[in-house]
């Protein structure tokens, strides 16, 4: 596709339910990022995938959060037993170069707005 | 660890210059970025600077980097109402991008 695609664009879920958020990066991009943007907050780093390397999960806020990237392309962020504080916009970004010294432009999707009621 | 900080709000009059500041902690940062997020839209790259540069100018945008103080600024000349948005600075060290808290720029007539 032309850009980073995220689905769904909006998701309302009941507290305690599991949700899956999907990200389709730009074809050929080896690096993929997930961020969370809460109301009035900045961009909180969640997880980073680069090629075949082990993902950097240092930003995941709890063990209820997990992410996969299958075949080096599509990624799914899963939140188990959702809580109200999980309500936020979840942003995905991809870039061509994730390591080394080259300039990297990260292209962002439109985000998934998650509301936990 | 890595940390990037920005002031939360800036309000300027149309036609004036805006200066958005950012401090970061990772001295190994190779590139520093400014992203813009317009209301209801995703983030878009505005400009970037390599860590061995002090300044970069791109039309109305001027980026200043003080590597010693780990301070980055974005100056927007002749600020327009269309510049109203949230501006994020970001640093990239060895791998991932770390973003700041974002500065909401409001431009009033």
mmCIF file of C-alpha atoms in Angstrom:
data_model
loop_
_atom_site.group_PDB
_atom_site.id
_atom_site.type_symbol
_atom_site.label_atom_id
_atom_site.label_comp_id
_atom_site.label_asym_id
_atom_site.label_seq_id
_atom_site.Cartn_x
_atom_site.Cartn_y
_atom_site.Cartn_z
ATOM 1 C CA UNK A 1 0.000 0.000 0.000
ATOM 2 C CA UNK A 2 0.904 3.628 -0.210
ATOM 3 C CA UNK A 3 1.232 4.190 3.494
ATOM 4 C CA UNK A 4 1.029 2.571 6.906
ATOM 5 C CA UNK A 5 -2.419 1.154 7.461
ATOM 6 C CA UNK A 6 -3.934 0.461 10.849
ATOM 7 C CA UNK A 7 -7.157 -1.293 11.709
ATOM 8 C CA UNK A 8 -9.604 -0.833 13.167
ATOM 9 C CA UNK A 9 -9.591 2.952 13.235
ATOM 10 C CA UNK A 10 -11.803 2.909 16.311
ATOM 11 C CA UNK A 11 -12.426 0.203 18.850
ATOM 12 C CA UNK A 12 -14.720 0.262 21.856
ATOM 13 C CA UNK A 13 -14.379 -2.671 24.194
ATOM 14 C CA UNK A 14 -15.589 -3.688 27.594
ATOM 15 C CA UNK A 15 -13.214 -3.774 30.508
ATOM 16 C CA UNK A 16 -11.674 -7.221 30.851
ATOM 17 C CA UNK A 17 -11.941 -8.157 27.169
ATOM 18 C CA UNK A 18 -8.956 -8.806 24.899
ATOM 19 C CA UNK A 19 -8.314 -6.654 21.829
ATOM 20 C CA UNK A 20 -6.105 -6.993 18.779
ATOM 21 C CA UNK A 21 -4.841 -4.017 16.839
ATOM 22 C CA UNK A 22 -3.367 -4.495 13.392
ATOM 23 C CA UNK A 23 -0.654 -2.623 11.528
ATOM 24 C CA UNK A 24 0.264 -3.029 7.869
ATOM 25 C CA UNK A 25 3.597 -1.272 7.329
ATOM 26 C CA UNK A 26 4.895 0.131 4.078
ATOM 27 C CA UNK A 27 6.148 -2.701 1.916
ATOM 28 C CA UNK A 28 9.869 -3.265 2.314
ATOM 29 C CA UNK A 29 10.185 -1.376 5.592
ATOM 30 C CA UNK A 30 12.247 -3.433 7.997
ATOM 31 C CA UNK A 31 11.583 -1.424 11.144
ATOM 32 C CA UNK A 32 8.189 -1.245 12.824
ATOM 33 C CA UNK A 33 7.217 0.688 15.931
ATOM 34 C CA UNK A 34 4.197 0.796 18.201
ATOM 35 C CA UNK A 35 3.481 3.884 20.272
ATOM 36 C CA UNK A 36 0.638 4.919 22.541
ATOM 37 C CA UNK A 37 -0.721 8.436 22.726
ATOM 38 C CA UNK A 38 -2.989 9.188 25.659
ATOM 39 C CA UNK A 39 -5.024 12.353 26.007
ATOM 40 C CA UNK A 40 -2.693 15.109 27.087
ATOM 41 C CA UNK A 41 0.319 12.831 26.920
ATOM 42 C CA UNK A 42 3.128 12.490 24.461
ATOM 43 C CA UNK A 43 4.077 9.473 22.423
ATOM 44 C CA UNK A 44 4.878 6.548 24.670
ATOM 45 C CA UNK A 45 7.144 3.963 23.076
ATOM 46 C CA UNK A 46 5.795 0.432 23.367
ATOM 47 C CA UNK A 47 7.730 -1.979 21.158
ATOM 48 C CA UNK A 48 10.129 -1.962 18.213
ATOM 49 C CA UNK A 49 10.767 -4.624 15.569
ATOM 50 C CA UNK A 50 13.803 -4.545 13.309
ATOM 51 C CA UNK A 51 14.197 -7.240 10.696
ATOM 52 C CA UNK A 52 14.823 -10.655 12.212
ATOM 53 C CA UNK A 53 16.253 -9.302 15.457
ATOM 54 C CA UNK A 54 14.555 -9.889 18.781
ATOM 55 C CA UNK A 55 12.037 -7.088 19.334
ATOM 56 C CA UNK A 56 12.710 -4.341 21.844
ATOM 57 C CA UNK A 57 9.824 -4.751 24.265
ATOM 58 C CA UNK A 58 11.159 -2.344 26.871
ATOM 59 C CA UNK A 59 8.195 0.010 26.541
ATOM 60 C CA UNK A 60 5.382 -2.444 27.100
ATOM 61 C CA UNK A 61 3.604 -1.246 30.265
ATOM 62 C CA UNK A 62 2.568 -4.657 31.588
ATOM 63 C CA UNK A 63 2.479 -8.338 30.677
ATOM 64 C CA UNK A 64 -1.060 -7.811 29.390
ATOM 65 C CA UNK A 65 0.521 -6.220 26.328
ATOM 66 C CA UNK A 66 2.194 -8.259 23.606
ATOM 67 C CA UNK A 67 2.984 -7.833 19.936
ATOM 68 C CA UNK A 68 3.946 -9.997 17.025
ATOM 69 C CA UNK A 69 5.241 -9.311 13.588
ATOM 70 C CA UNK A 70 4.666 -12.147 11.180
ATOM 71 C CA UNK A 71 6.881 -12.630 8.159
ATOM 72 C CA UNK A 72 8.571 -9.327 8.740
ATOM 73 C CA UNK A 73 5.465 -7.474 7.624
ATOM 74 C CA UNK A 74 2.107 -7.206 9.383
ATOM 75 C CA UNK A 75 2.129 -6.631 13.130
ATOM 76 C CA UNK A 76 -0.532 -7.256 15.743
ATOM 77 C CA UNK A 77 -0.614 -5.588 19.140
ATOM 78 C CA UNK A 78 -2.663 -7.560 21.646
ATOM 79 C CA UNK A 79 -3.969 -6.213 24.919
ATOM 80 C CA UNK A 80 -5.390 -8.800 27.262
ATOM 81 C CA UNK A 81 -7.921 -8.100 29.999
ATOM 82 C CA UNK A 82 -8.223 -4.464 28.985
ATOM 83 C CA UNK A 83 -8.434 -1.771 31.651
ATOM 84 C CA UNK A 84 -9.809 1.734 31.411
ATOM 85 C CA UNK A 85 -6.316 3.185 31.579
ATOM 86 C CA UNK A 86 -5.537 1.376 28.320
ATOM 87 C CA UNK A 87 -7.810 3.856 26.526
ATOM 88 C CA UNK A 88 -5.598 5.765 24.099
ATOM 89 C CA UNK A 89 -4.656 6.116 20.459
ATOM 90 C CA UNK A 90 -2.272 3.371 19.412
ATOM 91 C CA UNK A 91 0.053 4.454 16.631
ATOM 92 C CA UNK A 92 2.129 2.274 14.383
ATOM 93 C CA UNK A 93 5.081 3.497 12.326
ATOM 94 C CA UNK A 94 7.475 1.871 9.910
ATOM 95 C CA UNK A 95 10.796 2.878 8.417
ATOM 96 C CA UNK A 96 13.368 1.573 5.975
ATOM 97 C CA UNK A 97 16.381 1.638 8.228
ATOM 98 C CA UNK A 98 16.220 0.703 11.878
ATOM 99 C CA UNK A 99 19.860 0.347 12.782
ATOM 100 C CA UNK A 100 23.117 1.903 11.819
ATOM 101 C CA UNK A 101 23.784 5.514 11.141
ATOM 102 C CA UNK A 102 21.534 6.274 8.198
ATOM 103 C CA UNK A 103 18.751 8.828 8.366
ATOM 104 C CA UNK A 104 15.434 7.219 9.102
ATOM 105 C CA UNK A 105 12.051 8.682 8.383
ATOM 106 C CA UNK A 106 9.318 6.941 10.274
ATOM 107 C CA UNK A 107 5.965 6.922 8.501
ATOM 108 C CA UNK A 108 2.975 6.798 10.782
ATOM 109 C CA UNK A 109 -0.434 5.273 10.396
ATOM 110 C CA UNK A 110 -3.587 7.118 11.391
ATOM 111 C CA UNK A 111 -3.813 5.153 14.611
ATOM 112 C CA UNK A 112 -6.425 3.050 16.366
ATOM 113 C CA UNK A 113 -8.467 4.863 18.973
ATOM 114 C CA UNK A 114 -9.171 2.375 21.744
ATOM 115 C CA UNK A 115 -11.854 3.108 24.300
ATOM 116 C CA UNK A 116 -12.327 0.757 27.224
ATOM 117 C CA UNK A 117 -15.690 1.134 28.931
ATOM 118 C CA UNK B 1 17.793 5.850 29.977
ATOM 119 C CA UNK B 2 16.516 7.820 27.049
ATOM 120 C CA UNK B 3 14.262 10.753 27.810
ATOM 121 C CA UNK B 4 13.037 13.609 25.670
ATOM 122 C CA UNK B 5 11.289 16.616 27.195
ATOM 123 C CA UNK B 6 9.353 19.516 25.752
ATOM 124 C CA UNK B 7 7.160 22.253 27.108
ATOM 125 C CA UNK B 8 3.498 21.398 26.643
ATOM 126 C CA UNK B 9 2.040 24.591 25.196
ATOM 127 C CA UNK B 10 3.047 27.586 23.126
ATOM 128 C CA UNK B 11 0.782 30.360 21.987
ATOM 129 C CA UNK B 12 1.875 32.929 19.387
ATOM 130 C CA UNK B 13 0.326 35.649 17.287
ATOM 131 C CA UNK B 14 0.041 35.107 13.548
ATOM 132 C CA UNK B 15 3.074 36.524 11.787
ATOM 133 C CA UNK B 16 5.385 36.202 14.788
ATOM 134 C CA UNK B 17 8.119 33.616 15.141
ATOM 135 C CA UNK B 18 7.581 30.477 17.195
ATOM 136 C CA UNK B 19 10.359 28.691 19.018
ATOM 137 C CA UNK B 20 9.750 25.182 20.305
ATOM 138 C CA UNK B 21 12.383 23.705 22.578
ATOM 139 C CA UNK B 22 13.393 20.162 23.367
ATOM 140 C CA UNK B 23 15.960 18.534 25.615
ATOM 141 C CA UNK B 24 17.178 14.991 25.310
ATOM 142 C CA UNK B 25 19.446 12.737 27.299
ATOM 143 C CA UNK B 26 20.992 10.231 24.902
ATOM 144 C CA UNK B 27 24.388 11.629 23.938
ATOM 145 C CA UNK B 28 24.763 8.922 21.306
ATOM 146 C CA UNK B 29 21.815 10.277 19.305
ATOM 147 C CA UNK B 30 22.810 10.396 15.657
ATOM 148 C CA UNK B 31 19.752 12.106 14.267
ATOM 149 C CA UNK B 32 17.184 14.395 15.820
ATOM 150 C CA UNK B 33 13.783 14.964 14.303
ATOM 151 C CA UNK B 34 10.810 17.249 14.387
ATOM 152 C CA UNK B 35 7.408 15.767 13.612
ATOM 153 C CA UNK B 36 4.103 17.591 13.247
ATOM 154 C CA UNK B 37 0.706 16.236 14.192
ATOM 155 C CA UNK B 38 -2.261 18.184 12.904
ATOM 156 C CA UNK B 39 -5.670 17.729 14.552
ATOM 157 C CA UNK B 40 -7.113 14.321 13.723
ATOM 158 C CA UNK B 41 -4.119 13.343 11.630
ATOM 159 C CA UNK B 42 -1.051 11.160 11.993
ATOM 160 C CA UNK B 43 2.472 12.369 12.561
ATOM 161 C CA UNK B 44 4.472 13.664 9.647
ATOM 162 C CA UNK B 45 8.179 14.359 9.480
ATOM 163 C CA UNK B 46 8.903 18.083 9.285
ATOM 164 C CA UNK B 47 12.672 18.144 9.323
ATOM 165 C CA UNK B 48 15.683 16.469 10.843
ATOM 166 C CA UNK B 49 19.269 17.287 11.721
ATOM 167 C CA UNK B 50 22.356 15.143 11.897
ATOM 168 C CA UNK B 51 24.157 15.310 15.204
ATOM 169 C CA UNK B 52 27.331 16.811 13.751
ATOM 170 C CA UNK B 53 25.433 19.883 12.557
ATOM 171 C CA UNK B 54 24.596 22.989 14.568
ATOM 172 C CA UNK B 55 21.896 24.412 12.392
ATOM 173 C CA UNK B 56 19.666 23.489 9.508
ATOM 174 C CA UNK B 57 17.356 25.828 7.634
ATOM 175 C CA UNK B 58 14.457 24.751 5.473
ATOM 176 C CA UNK B 59 12.264 27.597 4.219
ATOM 177 C CA UNK B 60 10.445 28.965 7.300
ATOM 178 C CA UNK B 61 11.942 26.334 9.579
ATOM 179 C CA UNK B 62 15.253 26.645 11.409
ATOM 180 C CA UNK B 63 16.573 23.840 13.576
ATOM 181 C CA UNK B 64 19.277 24.602 16.120
ATOM 182 C CA UNK B 65 21.210 21.881 17.891
ATOM 183 C CA UNK B 66 23.362 22.388 20.958
ATOM 184 C CA UNK B 67 24.916 18.999 21.384
ATOM 185 C CA UNK B 68 26.853 19.969 24.501
ATOM 186 C CA UNK B 69 23.644 20.909 26.322
ATOM 187 C CA UNK B 70 21.569 18.273 24.488
ATOM 188 C CA UNK B 71 19.137 20.988 23.442
ATOM 189 C CA UNK B 72 17.209 21.117 20.201
ATOM 190 C CA UNK B 73 14.959 23.899 19.012
ATOM 191 C CA UNK B 74 12.608 24.502 16.108
ATOM 192 C CA UNK B 75 11.973 28.036 14.972
ATOM 193 C CA UNK B 76 9.050 28.746 12.676
ATOM 194 C CA UNK B 77 9.252 32.139 11.020
ATOM 195 C CA UNK B 78 6.108 34.092 10.098
ATOM 196 C CA UNK B 79 3.876 31.627 11.933
ATOM 197 C CA UNK B 80 0.535 30.999 10.238
ATOM 198 C CA UNK B 81 -2.737 29.598 11.553
ATOM 199 C CA UNK B 82 -2.026 26.457 9.535
ATOM 200 C CA UNK B 83 0.992 25.875 11.738
ATOM 201 C CA UNK B 84 -1.301 25.154 14.696
ATOM 202 C CA UNK B 85 -0.520 21.561 15.640
ATOM 203 C CA UNK B 86 1.398 19.421 18.092
ATOM 204 C CA UNK B 87 5.135 19.328 17.441
ATOM 205 C CA UNK B 88 7.175 16.368 18.589
ATOM 206 C CA UNK B 89 10.917 16.177 18.771
ATOM 207 C CA UNK B 90 12.496 12.751 18.562
ATOM 208 C CA UNK B 91 15.947 11.326 18.961
ATOM 209 C CA UNK B 92 17.453 8.265 17.422
ATOM 210 C CA UNK B 93 20.505 6.698 18.965
ATOM 211 C CA UNK B 94 21.511 3.221 17.912
ATOM 212 C CA UNK B 95 18.076 2.013 16.997
ATOM 213 C CA UNK B 96 14.632 3.057 18.025
ATOM 214 C CA UNK B 97 13.054 6.488 17.861
ATOM 215 C CA UNK B 98 12.187 8.096 21.179
ATOM 216 C CA UNK B 99 9.686 10.934 21.103
ATOM 217 C CA UNK B 100 9.124 13.851 23.399
ATOM 218 C CA UNK B 101 5.890 14.789 25.072
ATOM 219 C CA UNK B 102 4.887 17.132 22.263
ATOM 220 C CA UNK B 103 4.316 20.894 22.266
ATOM 221 C CA UNK B 104 0.883 22.152 21.293
ATOM 222 C CA UNK B 105 1.317 25.301 19.211
ATOM 223 C CA UNK B 106 -1.676 27.611 19.050
ATOM 224 C CA UNK B 107 -1.604 30.492 16.597
ATOM 225 C CA UNK B 108 -4.060 33.311 17.125
ATOM 226 C CA UNK B 109 -4.926 36.163 14.730
#
